[in-house]
mmCIF file with all atom_site columns, C-alpha atoms in Angstrom:
data_model
loop_
_atom_site.group_PDB
_atom_site.id
_atom_site.type_symbol
_atom_site.label_atom_id
_atom_site.label_alt_id
_atom_site.label_comp_id
_atom_site.label_asym_id
_atom_site.label_entity_id
_atom_site.label_seq_id
_atom_site.pdbx_PDB_ins_code
_atom_site.Cartn_x
_atom_site.Cartn_y
_atom_site.Cartn_z
_atom_site.occupancy
_atom_site.B_iso_or_equiv
_atom_site.pdbx_formal_charge
_atom_site.auth_seq_id
_atom_site.auth_comp_id
_atom_site.auth_asym_id
_atom_site.auth_atom_id
_atom_site.pdbx_PDB_model_num
ATOM 1   C CA . MET J 1 1   ? 20.122  7.675   -0.467  1.00 96.00 ? 23  MET J CA 1
ATOM 2   C CA . GLU J 1 2   ? 20.720  4.076   0.090   1.00 98.00 ? 24  GLU J CA 1
ATOM 3   C CA . TRP J 1 3   ? 18.367  1.526   1.214   1.00 98.00 ? 25  TRP J CA 1
ATOM 4   C CA . LYS J 1 4   ? 17.750  -2.118  2.000   1.00 98.00 ? 26  LYS J CA 1
ATOM 5   C CA . VAL J 1 5   ? 15.010  -4.747  2.624   1.00 98.00 ? 27  VAL J CA 1
ATOM 6   C CA . GLU J 1 6   ? 16.041  -7.320  5.136   1.00 98.00 ? 28  GLU J CA 1
ATOM 7   C CA . TYR J 1 7   ? 14.361  -10.455 6.549   1.00 96.00 ? 29  TYR J CA 1
ATOM 8   C CA . SER J 1 8   ? 12.289  -10.713 3.253   1.00 92.00 ? 30  SER J CA 1
ATOM 9   C CA . PRO J 1 9   ? 9.451   -12.092 2.390   1.00 90.00 ? 31  PRO J CA 1
ATOM 10  C CA . SER J 1 10  ? 8.163   -13.071 5.858   1.00 90.00 ? 32  SER J CA 1
ATOM 11  C CA . TYR J 1 11  ? 9.257   -10.163 8.425   1.00 95.00 ? 33  TYR J CA 1
ATOM 12  C CA . SER J 1 12  ? 10.742  -7.661  5.972   1.00 98.00 ? 34  SER J CA 1
ATOM 13  C CA . ILE J 1 13  ? 11.984  -4.251  7.428   1.00 98.00 ? 35  ILE J CA 1
ATOM 14  C CA . LEU J 1 14  ? 13.069  -1.286  5.345   1.00 99.00 ? 36  LEU J CA 1
ATOM 15  C CA . LYS J 1 15  ? 16.457  0.493   6.346   1.00 99.00 ? 37  LYS J CA 1
ATOM 16  C CA . VAL J 1 16  ? 17.144  3.838   4.608   1.00 99.00 ? 38  VAL J CA 1
ATOM 17  C CA . SER J 1 17  ? 20.258  5.499   4.823   1.00 99.00 ? 39  SER J CA 1
ATOM 18  C CA . LEU J 1 18  ? 20.076  9.365   4.309   1.00 98.00 ? 40  LEU J CA 1
ATOM 19  C CA . ARG J 1 19  ? 22.956  11.888  3.522   1.00 98.00 ? 41  ARG J CA 1
ATOM 20  C CA . PRO J 1 20  ? 22.391  15.659  5.129   1.00 98.00 ? 42  PRO J CA 1
ATOM 21  C CA . GLY J 1 21  ? 19.510  17.281  3.329   1.00 98.00 ? 43  GLY J CA 1
ATOM 22  C CA . GLU J 1 22  ? 17.961  14.092  1.898   1.00 98.00 ? 44  GLU J CA 1
ATOM 23  C CA . SER J 1 23  ? 14.280  13.134  3.073   1.00 98.00 ? 45  SER J CA 1
ATOM 24  C CA . VAL J 1 24  ? 12.091  9.971   3.280   1.00 98.00 ? 46  VAL J CA 1
ATOM 25  C CA . THR J 1 25  ? 8.361   9.993   4.086   1.00 96.00 ? 47  THR J CA 1
ATOM 26  C CA . ALA J 1 26  ? 6.557   7.203   5.794   1.00 96.00 ? 48  ALA J CA 1
ATOM 27  C CA . GLU J 1 27  ? 3.062   6.133   6.943   1.00 91.00 ? 49  GLU J CA 1
ATOM 28  C CA . ALA J 1 28  ? 2.357   7.267   10.521  1.00 86.00 ? 50  ALA J CA 1
ATOM 29  C CA . GLY J 1 29  ? 3.102   4.157   12.730  1.00 90.00 ? 51  GLY J CA 1
ATOM 30  C CA . ALA J 1 30  ? 5.916   2.570   10.276  1.00 96.00 ? 52  ALA J CA 1
ATOM 31  C CA . TYR J 1 31  ? 9.001   4.376   12.158  1.00 97.00 ? 53  TYR J CA 1
ATOM 32  C CA . VAL J 1 32  ? 11.019  1.821   13.895  1.00 98.00 ? 54  VAL J CA 1
ATOM 33  C CA . LEU J 1 33  ? 14.317  3.675   14.881  1.00 98.00 ? 55  LEU J CA 1
ATOM 34  C CA . HIS J 1 34  ? 16.980  6.215   13.600  1.00 98.00 ? 56  HIS J CA 1
ATOM 35  C CA . LYS J 1 35  ? 20.460  6.987   14.113  1.00 98.00 ? 57  LYS J CA 1
ATOM 36  C CA . GLY J 1 36  ? 21.930  10.330  13.482  1.00 98.00 ? 58  GLY J CA 1
ATOM 37  C CA . ASP J 1 37  ? 20.143  13.795  13.705  1.00 98.00 ? 59  ASP J CA 1
ATOM 38  C CA . ILE J 1 38  ? 16.973  14.103  11.754  1.00 98.00 ? 60  ILE J CA 1
ATOM 39  C CA . ASP J 1 39  ? 14.262  16.626  11.538  1.00 98.00 ? 61  ASP J CA 1
ATOM 40  C CA . ILE J 1 40  ? 10.610  15.154  11.589  1.00 96.00 ? 62  ILE J CA 1
ATOM 41  C CA . LYS J 1 41  ? 7.786   16.933  9.776   1.00 94.00 ? 63  LYS J CA 1
ATOM 42  C CA . THR J 1 42  ? 3.985   15.672  10.133  1.00 90.00 ? 64  THR J CA 1
ATOM 43  C CA . HIS J 1 43  ? 1.948   16.740  7.260   1.00 81.00 ? 65  HIS J CA 1
ATOM 44  C CA . THR J 1 44  ? -0.943  15.609  4.933   1.00 70.00 ? 66  THR J CA 1
ATOM 45  C CA . GLY J 1 45  ? 1.294   14.397  1.846   1.00 59.00 ? 67  GLY J CA 1
ATOM 46  C CA . GLY J 1 46  ? -0.952  15.747  -1.034  1.00 50.00 ? 68  GLY J CA 1
ATOM 47  C CA . GLY J 1 47  ? -3.029  18.393  0.570   1.00 43.00 ? 69  GLY J CA 1
ATOM 48  C CA . LEU J 1 48  ? -5.860  18.746  3.074   1.00 41.00 ? 70  LEU J CA 1
ATOM 49  C CA . LEU J 1 49  ? -8.673  17.730  0.719   1.00 41.00 ? 71  LEU J CA 1
ATOM 50  C CA . LYS J 1 50  ? -6.836  14.461  -0.564  1.00 45.00 ? 72  LYS J CA 1
ATOM 51  C CA . ALA J 1 51  ? -5.805  13.797  3.308   1.00 45.00 ? 73  ALA J CA 1
ATOM 52  C CA . PHE J 1 52  ? -9.392  14.105  4.270   1.00 43.00 ? 74  PHE J CA 1
ATOM 53  C CA . ALA J 1 53  ? -10.618 11.600  1.540   1.00 45.00 ? 75  ALA J CA 1
ATOM 54  C CA . ARG J 1 54  ? -8.174  8.899   2.730   1.00 43.00 ? 76  ARG J CA 1
ATOM 55  C CA . ALA J 1 55  ? -9.125  9.340   6.289   1.00 46.00 ? 77  ALA J CA 1
ATOM 56  C CA . VAL J 1 56  ? -12.972 9.330   5.591   1.00 44.00 ? 78  VAL J CA 1
ATOM 57  C CA . PHE J 1 57  ? -13.302 6.822   2.549   1.00 43.00 ? 79  PHE J CA 1
ATOM 58  C CA . ALA J 1 58  ? -10.281 4.486   3.248   1.00 42.00 ? 80  ALA J CA 1
ATOM 59  C CA . GLY J 1 59  ? -10.154 4.670   7.077   1.00 45.00 ? 81  GLY J CA 1
ATOM 60  C CA . GLU J 1 60  ? -6.371  5.674   6.969   1.00 49.00 ? 82  GLU J CA 1
ATOM 61  C CA . THR J 1 61  ? -4.755  8.452   8.900   1.00 52.00 ? 83  THR J CA 1
ATOM 62  C CA . VAL J 1 62  ? -4.673  12.133  7.528   1.00 58.00 ? 84  VAL J CA 1
ATOM 63  C CA . PHE J 1 63  ? -1.028  12.694  8.303   1.00 79.00 ? 85  PHE J CA 1
ATOM 64  C CA . VAL J 1 64  ? 2.264   11.231  7.156   1.00 89.00 ? 86  VAL J CA 1
ATOM 65  C CA . ASN J 1 65  ? 5.918   11.984  8.588   1.00 94.00 ? 87  ASN J CA 1
ATOM 66  C CA . THR J 1 66  ? 8.974   13.423  6.582   1.00 96.00 ? 88  THR J CA 1
ATOM 67  C CA . PHE J 1 67  ? 12.030  12.559  8.019   1.00 98.00 ? 89  PHE J CA 1
ATOM 68  C CA . THR J 1 68  ? 14.956  15.024  6.807   1.00 98.00 ? 90  THR J CA 1
ATOM 69  C CA . ALA J 1 69  ? 18.746  14.340  7.801   1.00 98.00 ? 91  ALA J CA 1
ATOM 70  C CA . ARG J 1 70  ? 20.810  16.766  9.267   1.00 98.00 ? 92  ARG J CA 1
ATOM 71  C CA . SER J 1 71  ? 23.756  14.767  9.356   1.00 97.00 ? 93  SER J CA 1
ATOM 72  C CA . ASN J 1 72  ? 24.484  11.201  8.123   1.00 98.00 ? 94  ASN J CA 1
ATOM 73  C CA . ALA J 1 73  ? 21.381  9.247   9.129   1.00 98.00 ? 95  ALA J CA 1
ATOM 74  C CA . GLU J 1 74  ? 19.972  5.735   9.119   1.00 98.00 ? 96  GLU J CA 1
ATOM 75  C CA . LEU J 1 75  ? 15.957  4.968   9.437   1.00 98.00 ? 97  LEU J CA 1
ATOM 76  C CA . TRP J 1 76  ? 14.125  1.729   9.950   1.00 99.00 ? 98  TRP J CA 1
ATOM 77  C CA . PHE J 1 77  ? 10.481  1.258   8.886   1.00 98.00 ? 99  PHE J CA 1
ATOM 78  C CA . ALA J 1 78  ? 8.289   -1.678  9.166   1.00 98.00 ? 100 ALA J CA 1
ATOM 79  C CA . PRO J 1 79  ? 4.835   -2.509  7.934   1.00 96.00 ? 101 PRO J CA 1
ATOM 80  C CA . GLY J 1 80  ? 1.945   -3.331  10.344  1.00 92.00 ? 102 GLY J CA 1
ATOM 81  C CA . VAL J 1 81  ? 1.547   -6.928  9.070   1.00 92.00 ? 103 VAL J CA 1
ATOM 82  C CA . PRO J 1 82  ? 4.139   -9.717  8.265   1.00 95.00 ? 104 PRO J CA 1
ATOM 83  C CA . GLY J 1 83  ? 5.219   -10.077 4.884   1.00 97.00 ? 105 GLY J CA 1
ATOM 84  C CA . ASP J 1 84  ? 7.598   -8.558  1.789   1.00 98.00 ? 106 ASP J CA 1
ATOM 85  C CA . ILE J 1 85  ? 8.399   -4.945  0.891   1.00 98.00 ? 107 ILE J CA 1
ATOM 86  C CA . LYS J 1 86  ? 8.974   -4.048  -2.651  1.00 98.00 ? 108 LYS J CA 1
ATOM 87  C CA . TYR J 1 87  ? 10.477  -0.651  -4.214  1.00 98.00 ? 109 TYR J CA 1
ATOM 88  C CA . ILE J 1 88  ? 8.472   0.812   -7.289  1.00 97.00 ? 110 ILE J CA 1
ATOM 89  C CA . PRO J 1 89  ? 10.259  3.723   -8.919  1.00 96.00 ? 111 PRO J CA 1
ATOM 90  C CA . LEU J 1 90  ? 7.673   6.275   -10.310 1.00 95.00 ? 112 LEU J CA 1
ATOM 91  C CA . GLU J 1 91  ? 9.395   8.224   -12.989 1.00 89.00 ? 113 GLU J CA 1
ATOM 92  C CA . GLY J 1 92  ? 6.473   10.576  -13.667 1.00 92.00 ? 114 GLY J CA 1
ATOM 93  C CA . ARG J 1 93  ? 3.994   7.682   -13.681 1.00 92.00 ? 115 ARG J CA 1
ATOM 94  C CA . SER J 1 94  ? 1.196   6.774   -10.953 1.00 95.00 ? 116 SER J CA 1
ATOM 95  C CA . LEU J 1 95  ? 0.722   3.813   -8.815  1.00 96.00 ? 117 LEU J CA 1
ATOM 96  C CA . ILE J 1 96  ? -2.517  2.709   -7.418  1.00 94.00 ? 118 ILE J CA 1
ATOM 97  C CA . ILE J 1 97  ? -2.030  1.025   -3.973  1.00 94.00 ? 119 ILE J CA 1
ATOM 98  C CA . GLN J 1 98  ? -4.369  -0.893  -1.518  1.00 90.00 ? 120 GLN J CA 1
ATOM 99  C CA . ASP J 1 99  ? -5.001  1.293   1.523   1.00 82.00 ? 121 ASP J CA 1
ATOM 100 C CA . THR J 1 100 ? -2.989  -0.959  3.981   1.00 87.00 ? 122 THR J CA 1
ATOM 101 C CA . SER J 1 101 ? 0.016   -1.505  1.374   1.00 94.00 ? 123 SER J CA 1
ATOM 102 C CA . TYR J 1 102 ? 1.591   1.831   1.325   1.00 94.00 ? 124 TYR J CA 1
ATOM 103 C CA . LEU J 1 103 ? 4.486   2.018   3.524   1.00 96.00 ? 125 LEU J CA 1
ATOM 104 C CA . ALA J 1 104 ? 6.931   5.130   2.439   1.00 97.00 ? 126 ALA J CA 1
ATOM 105 C CA . HIS J 1 105 ? 8.202   7.073   -0.373  1.00 96.00 ? 127 HIS J CA 1
ATOM 106 C CA . HIS J 1 106 ? 10.886  9.619   -1.445  1.00 97.00 ? 128 HIS J CA 1
ATOM 107 C CA . GLY J 1 107 ? 11.102  12.392  -4.144  1.00 96.00 ? 129 GLY J CA 1
ATOM 108 C CA . ASP J 1 108 ? 8.448   14.787  -5.442  1.00 94.00 ? 130 ASP J CA 1
ATOM 109 C CA . VAL J 1 109 ? 5.628   12.453  -4.700  1.00 93.00 ? 131 VAL J CA 1
ATOM 110 C CA . ASP J 1 110 ? 1.995   13.244  -4.304  1.00 89.00 ? 132 ASP J CA 1
ATOM 111 C CA . LEU J 1 111 ? -0.329  11.130  -2.199  1.00 86.00 ? 133 LEU J CA 1
ATOM 112 C CA . GLY J 1 112 ? -3.995  11.163  -3.622  1.00 83.00 ? 134 GLY J CA 1
ATOM 113 C CA . VAL J 1 113 ? -6.785  8.860   -3.976  1.00 79.00 ? 135 VAL J CA 1
ATOM 114 C CA . ALA J 1 114 ? -8.477  6.592   -6.462  1.00 75.00 ? 136 ALA J CA 1
ATOM 115 C CA . TRP J 1 115 ? -12.253 5.667   -6.378  1.00 66.00 ? 137 TRP J CA 1
ATOM 116 C CA . ARG J 1 116 ? -13.166 2.241   -5.924  1.00 55.00 ? 138 ARG J CA 1
ATOM 117 C CA . GLY J 1 117 ? -16.825 2.519   -5.918  1.00 52.00 ? 139 GLY J CA 1
ATOM 118 C CA . PHE J 1 118 ? -19.236 1.268   -3.486  1.00 47.00 ? 140 PHE J CA 1
ATOM 119 C CA . ARG J 1 119 ? -18.556 -2.265  -3.974  1.00 46.00 ? 141 ARG J CA 1
ATOM 120 C CA . GLY J 1 120 ? -15.296 -1.372  -2.384  1.00 44.00 ? 142 GLY J CA 1
ATOM 121 C CA . LEU J 1 121 ? -17.192 -0.070  0.472   1.00 44.00 ? 143 LEU J CA 1
ATOM 122 C CA . LEU J 1 122 ? -18.964 -3.455  0.907   1.00 45.00 ? 144 LEU J CA 1
ATOM 123 C CA . ALA J 1 123 ? -15.975 -5.629  0.307   1.00 44.00 ? 145 ALA J CA 1
ATOM 124 C CA . GLU J 1 124 ? -13.722 -3.891  2.674   1.00 49.00 ? 146 GLU J CA 1
ATOM 125 C CA . GLY J 1 125 ? -15.412 -1.130  4.282   1.00 45.00 ? 147 GLY J CA 1
ATOM 126 C CA . SER J 1 126 ? -13.279 1.724   2.123   1.00 53.00 ? 148 SER J CA 1
ATOM 127 C CA . LEU J 1 127 ? -14.303 3.641   -1.098  1.00 55.00 ? 149 LEU J CA 1
ATOM 128 C CA . VAL J 1 128 ? -10.882 4.574   -2.158  1.00 70.00 ? 150 VAL J CA 1
ATOM 129 C CA . TRP J 1 129 ? -7.369  3.361   -2.540  1.00 83.00 ? 151 TRP J CA 1
ATOM 130 C CA . PHE J 1 130 ? -3.900  5.267   -2.488  1.00 86.00 ? 152 PHE J CA 1
ATOM 131 C CA . LYS J 1 131 ? -2.834  6.907   -5.770  1.00 89.00 ? 153 LYS J CA 1
ATOM 132 C CA . THR J 1 132 ? 0.832   7.796   -5.621  1.00 92.00 ? 154 THR J CA 1
ATOM 133 C CA . SER J 1 133 ? 2.029   10.232  -8.528  1.00 94.00 ? 155 SER J CA 1
ATOM 134 C CA . GLY J 1 134 ? 5.200   12.173  -9.438  1.00 95.00 ? 156 GLY J CA 1
ATOM 135 C CA . TYR J 1 135 ? 8.989   11.581  -9.671  1.00 96.00 ? 157 TYR J CA 1
ATOM 136 C CA . GLY J 1 136 ? 10.810  9.435   -7.099  1.00 96.00 ? 158 GLY J CA 1
ATOM 137 C CA . GLY J 1 137 ? 9.832   5.926   -5.658  1.00 96.00 ? 159 GLY J CA 1
ATOM 138 C CA . VAL J 1 138 ? 7.339   4.212   -3.346  1.00 98.00 ? 160 VAL J CA 1
ATOM 139 C CA . TRP J 1 139 ? 7.849   1.273   -0.802  1.00 98.00 ? 161 TRP J CA 1
ATOM 140 C CA . ILE J 1 140 ? 4.656   -0.914  -0.906  1.00 98.00 ? 162 ILE J CA 1
ATOM 141 C CA . ASN J 1 141 ? 4.293   -3.960  1.547   1.00 98.00 ? 163 ASN J CA 1
ATOM 142 C CA . SER J 1 142 ? 2.242   -7.174  1.187   1.00 97.00 ? 164 SER J CA 1
ATOM 143 C CA . TYR J 1 143 ? 0.749   -9.934  3.738   1.00 96.00 ? 165 TYR J CA 1
ATOM 144 C CA . GLY J 1 144 ? 2.718   -12.848 2.985   1.00 95.00 ? 166 GLY J CA 1
ATOM 145 C CA . ALA J 1 145 ? 5.040   -12.886 -0.205  1.00 96.00 ? 167 ALA J CA 1
ATOM 146 C CA . MET J 1 146 ? 4.564   -10.374 -2.982  1.00 97.00 ? 168 MET J CA 1
ATOM 147 C CA . GLU J 1 147 ? 4.115   -11.540 -6.676  1.00 97.00 ? 169 GLU J CA 1
ATOM 148 C CA . GLU J 1 148 ? 4.274   -9.371  -9.695  1.00 98.00 ? 170 GLU J CA 1
ATOM 149 C CA . VAL J 1 149 ? 2.422   -9.834  -12.907 1.00 98.00 ? 171 VAL J CA 1
ATOM 150 C CA . THR J 1 150 ? 2.851   -8.212  -15.894 1.00 98.00 ? 172 THR J CA 1
ATOM 151 C CA . LEU J 1 151 ? -0.042  -7.784  -18.463 1.00 98.00 ? 173 LEU J CA 1
ATOM 152 C CA . GLY J 1 152 ? 0.295   -6.905  -22.101 1.00 98.00 ? 174 GLY J CA 1
ATOM 153 C CA . PRO J 1 153 ? -2.167  -4.655  -24.058 1.00 98.00 ? 175 PRO J CA 1
ATOM 154 C CA . GLY J 1 154 ? -5.470  -6.045  -24.004 1.00 97.00 ? 176 GLY J CA 1
ATOM 155 C CA . GLU J 1 155 ? -4.453  -8.755  -21.742 1.00 98.00 ? 177 GLU J CA 1
ATOM 156 C CA . LYS J 1 156 ? -7.070  -9.523  -19.094 1.00 97.00 ? 178 LYS J CA 1
ATOM 157 C CA . MET J 1 157 ? -6.942  -11.129 -15.410 1.00 97.00 ? 179 MET J CA 1
ATOM 158 C CA . THR J 1 158 ? -9.526  -11.127 -12.663 1.00 95.00 ? 180 THR J CA 1
ATOM 159 C CA . VAL J 1 159 ? -8.182  -10.790 -8.921  1.00 94.00 ? 181 VAL J CA 1
ATOM 160 C CA . ASP J 1 160 ? -9.440  -11.454 -5.579  1.00 90.00 ? 182 ASP J CA 1
ATOM 161 C CA . ASN J 1 161 ? -10.015 -8.220  -3.670  1.00 87.00 ? 183 ASN J CA 1
ATOM 162 C CA . PHE J 1 162 ? -8.078  -9.272  -0.558  1.00 89.00 ? 184 PHE J CA 1
ATOM 163 C CA . HIS J 1 163 ? -5.189  -10.428 -2.538  1.00 94.00 ? 185 HIS J CA 1
ATOM 164 C CA . PHE J 1 164 ? -4.464  -7.270  -4.533  1.00 94.00 ? 186 PHE J CA 1
ATOM 165 C CA . VAL J 1 165 ? -1.463  -5.012  -3.484  1.00 96.00 ? 187 VAL J CA 1
ATOM 166 C CA . ALA J 1 166 ? -0.819  -2.304  -6.277  1.00 96.00 ? 188 ALA J CA 1
ATOM 167 C CA . MET J 1 167 ? -0.949  -1.687  -9.968  1.00 96.00 ? 189 MET J CA 1
ATOM 168 C CA . ASP J 1 168 ? 0.235   1.040   -12.478 1.00 96.00 ? 190 ASP J CA 1
ATOM 169 C CA . ASP J 1 169 ? -2.302  3.630   -13.488 1.00 94.00 ? 191 ASP J CA 1
ATOM 170 C CA . THR J 1 170 ? -2.134  2.427   -17.044 1.00 96.00 ? 192 THR J CA 1
ATOM 171 C CA . ILE J 1 171 ? -4.417  -0.585  -15.999 1.00 95.00 ? 193 ILE J CA 1
ATOM 172 C CA . SER J 1 172 ? -7.963  -0.585  -16.926 1.00 94.00 ? 194 SER J CA 1
ATOM 173 C CA . TRP J 1 173 ? -9.911  -2.032  -13.854 1.00 90.00 ? 195 TRP J CA 1
ATOM 174 C CA . ARG J 1 174 ? -13.251 -2.307  -12.132 1.00 88.00 ? 196 ARG J CA 1
ATOM 175 C CA . VAL J 1 175 ? -14.772 -3.716  -8.917  1.00 85.00 ? 197 VAL J CA 1
ATOM 176 C CA . ARG J 1 176 ? -17.415 -6.134  -9.318  1.00 82.00 ? 198 ARG J CA 1
ATOM 177 C CA . LYS J 1 177 ? -19.365 -8.789  -7.543  1.00 77.00 ? 199 LYS J CA 1
ATOM 178 C CA . PHE J 1 178 ? -18.263 -12.415 -7.828  1.00 71.00 ? 200 PHE J CA 1
ATOM 179 C CA . GLY J 1 179 ? -20.673 -15.335 -7.369  1.00 59.00 ? 201 GLY J CA 1
ATOM 180 C CA . GLY J 1 180 ? -23.936 -15.219 -5.631  1.00 50.00 ? 202 GLY J CA 1
ATOM 181 C CA . ILE J 1 181 ? -25.214 -14.291 -2.095  1.00 43.00 ? 203 ILE J CA 1
ATOM 182 C CA . LYS J 1 182 ? -24.552 -18.024 -1.247  1.00 41.00 ? 204 LYS J CA 1
ATOM 183 C CA . SER J 1 183 ? -20.971 -18.235 -2.165  1.00 45.00 ? 205 SER J CA 1
ATOM 184 C CA . PHE J 1 184 ? -20.521 -14.615 -0.497  1.00 44.00 ? 206 PHE J CA 1
ATOM 185 C CA . ILE J 1 185 ? -21.893 -15.791 2.836   1.00 43.00 ? 207 ILE J CA 1
ATOM 186 C CA . PHE J 1 186 ? -20.418 -19.519 2.921   1.00 40.00 ? 208 PHE J CA 1
ATOM 187 C CA . GLY J 1 187 ? -17.486 -19.511 0.730   1.00 44.00 ? 209 GLY J CA 1
ATOM 188 C CA . GLY J 1 188 ? -15.711 -16.205 1.643   1.00 45.00 ? 210 GLY J CA 1
ATOM 189 C CA . GLU J 1 189 ? -15.943 -14.967 -1.786  1.00 51.00 ? 211 GLU J CA 1
ATOM 190 C CA . GLY J 1 190 ? -17.610 -11.711 -3.098  1.00 69.00 ? 212 GLY J CA 1
ATOM 191 C CA . VAL J 1 191 ? -15.739 -9.144  -4.787  1.00 81.00 ? 213 VAL J CA 1
ATOM 192 C CA . VAL J 1 192 ? -13.136 -9.373  -7.231  1.00 88.00 ? 214 VAL J CA 1
ATOM 193 C CA . ILE J 1 193 ? -11.143 -6.826  -9.479  1.00 90.00 ? 215 ILE J CA 1
ATOM 194 C CA . GLU J 1 194 ? -11.324 -7.099  -13.172 1.00 93.00 ? 216 GLU J CA 1
ATOM 195 C CA . ILE J 1 195 ? -7.953  -5.926  -14.759 1.00 95.00 ? 217 ILE J CA 1
ATOM 196 C CA . GLU J 1 196 ? -7.016  -5.122  -18.264 1.00 97.00 ? 218 GLU J CA 1
ATOM 197 C CA . GLY J 1 197 ? -3.293  -4.206  -19.185 1.00 96.00 ? 219 GLY J CA 1
ATOM 198 C CA . PRO J 1 198 ? -1.068  -2.908  -20.464 1.00 98.00 ? 220 PRO J CA 1
ATOM 199 C CA . GLY J 1 199 ? 0.823   -2.523  -16.889 1.00 97.00 ? 221 GLY J CA 1
ATOM 200 C CA . ARG J 1 200 ? 1.927   -4.375  -13.694 1.00 97.00 ? 222 ARG J CA 1
ATOM 201 C CA . VAL J 1 201 ? 0.079   -5.900  -11.096 1.00 98.00 ? 223 VAL J CA 1
ATOM 202 C CA . TYR J 1 202 ? 1.202   -6.662  -7.574  1.00 98.00 ? 224 TYR J CA 1
ATOM 203 C CA . LEU J 1 203 ? -0.484  -9.364  -5.311  1.00 98.00 ? 225 LEU J CA 1
ATOM 204 C CA . GLN J 1 204 ? 0.109   -10.921 -1.939  1.00 97.00 ? 226 GLN J CA 1
ATOM 205 C CA . THR J 1 205 ? 0.002   -14.558 -1.096  1.00 96.00 ? 227 THR J CA 1
ATOM 206 C CA . ARG J 1 206 ? -1.898  -14.228 2.280   1.00 93.00 ? 228 ARG J CA 1
ATOM 207 C CA . THR J 1 207 ? -4.928  -12.152 3.150   1.00 90.00 ? 229 THR J CA 1
ATOM 208 C CA . LEU J 1 208 ? -6.289  -10.877 6.319   1.00 84.00 ? 230 LEU J CA 1
ATOM 209 C CA . PRO J 1 209 ? -9.771  -11.985 6.857   1.00 80.00 ? 231 PRO J CA 1
ATOM 210 C CA . PRO J 1 210 ? -8.835  -15.684 7.299   1.00 83.00 ? 232 PRO J CA 1
ATOM 211 C CA . LEU J 1 211 ? -6.338  -14.571 10.054  1.00 82.00 ? 233 LEU J CA 1
ATOM 212 C CA . ALA J 1 212 ? -8.877  -12.354 11.610  1.00 82.00 ? 234 ALA J CA 1
ATOM 213 C CA . ALA J 1 213 ? -11.462 -15.569 11.755  1.00 81.00 ? 235 ALA J CA 1
ATOM 214 C CA . VAL J 1 214 ? -8.672  -17.653 13.426  1.00 84.00 ? 236 VAL J CA 1
ATOM 215 C CA . LEU J 1 215 ? -8.047  -14.799 16.227  1.00 83.00 ? 237 LEU J CA 1
ATOM 216 C CA . ARG J 1 216 ? -11.726 -14.335 16.814  1.00 83.00 ? 238 ARG J CA 1
ATOM 217 C CA . LYS J 1 217 ? -11.696 -17.939 18.212  1.00 83.00 ? 239 LYS J CA 1
ATOM 218 C CA . PHE J 1 218 ? -9.270  -17.195 20.946  1.00 84.00 ? 240 PHE J CA 1
ATOM 219 C CA . ILE J 1 219 ? -10.757 -13.542 22.002  1.00 82.00 ? 241 ILE J CA 1
ATOM 220 C CA . ARG J 1 220 ? -12.919 -13.901 24.875  1.00 73.00 ? 242 ARG J CA 1
ATOM 221 C CA . LYS J 1 221 ? -16.433 -12.209 24.656  1.00 64.00 ? 243 LYS J CA 1
#
């Protein structure tokens, strides 16, 4: 398998080249095109119960699509928002991913969930994040550019809820309220993630709520 990301970091697209028998799995809706002969299998990506949790508590689709090459093939995948794409090798580790930032993966990877708590429900309307585990690799996407921050053992950081993309499962974290009710209503802040290393954290330079607020001005009632 070979892959490359083009048009980074603003309008990134993932291009994957497969040899016969090789496979790649992608989020429903990420497929752009393919060349060559492929088989497509739609499945839950980690068991029905985990897929049900992703659908009910994170608002994500139950299904993912696995593309298997019957000949030399090329596939293109694109995220739903403009921004960057980054590849993270798993190598037996786990990665916790914000529910809109999973794009695709390859190898023996399980798609599970990580419980966020009820503050996550209040912040974004979802109780869980994705949790990818196994051997292989995963491609994640961001809105805007993506920044990697490495924390040492015991090193702490507080992150805005909407700027979070992903983190290693070696990270200790909790979601908590930030500021008072006045700042939540008038200041646009409300929920943050307290993070403690060791591990890597991935952040995005833009967030969707301000964009949604701008677009609302142009939507006729």
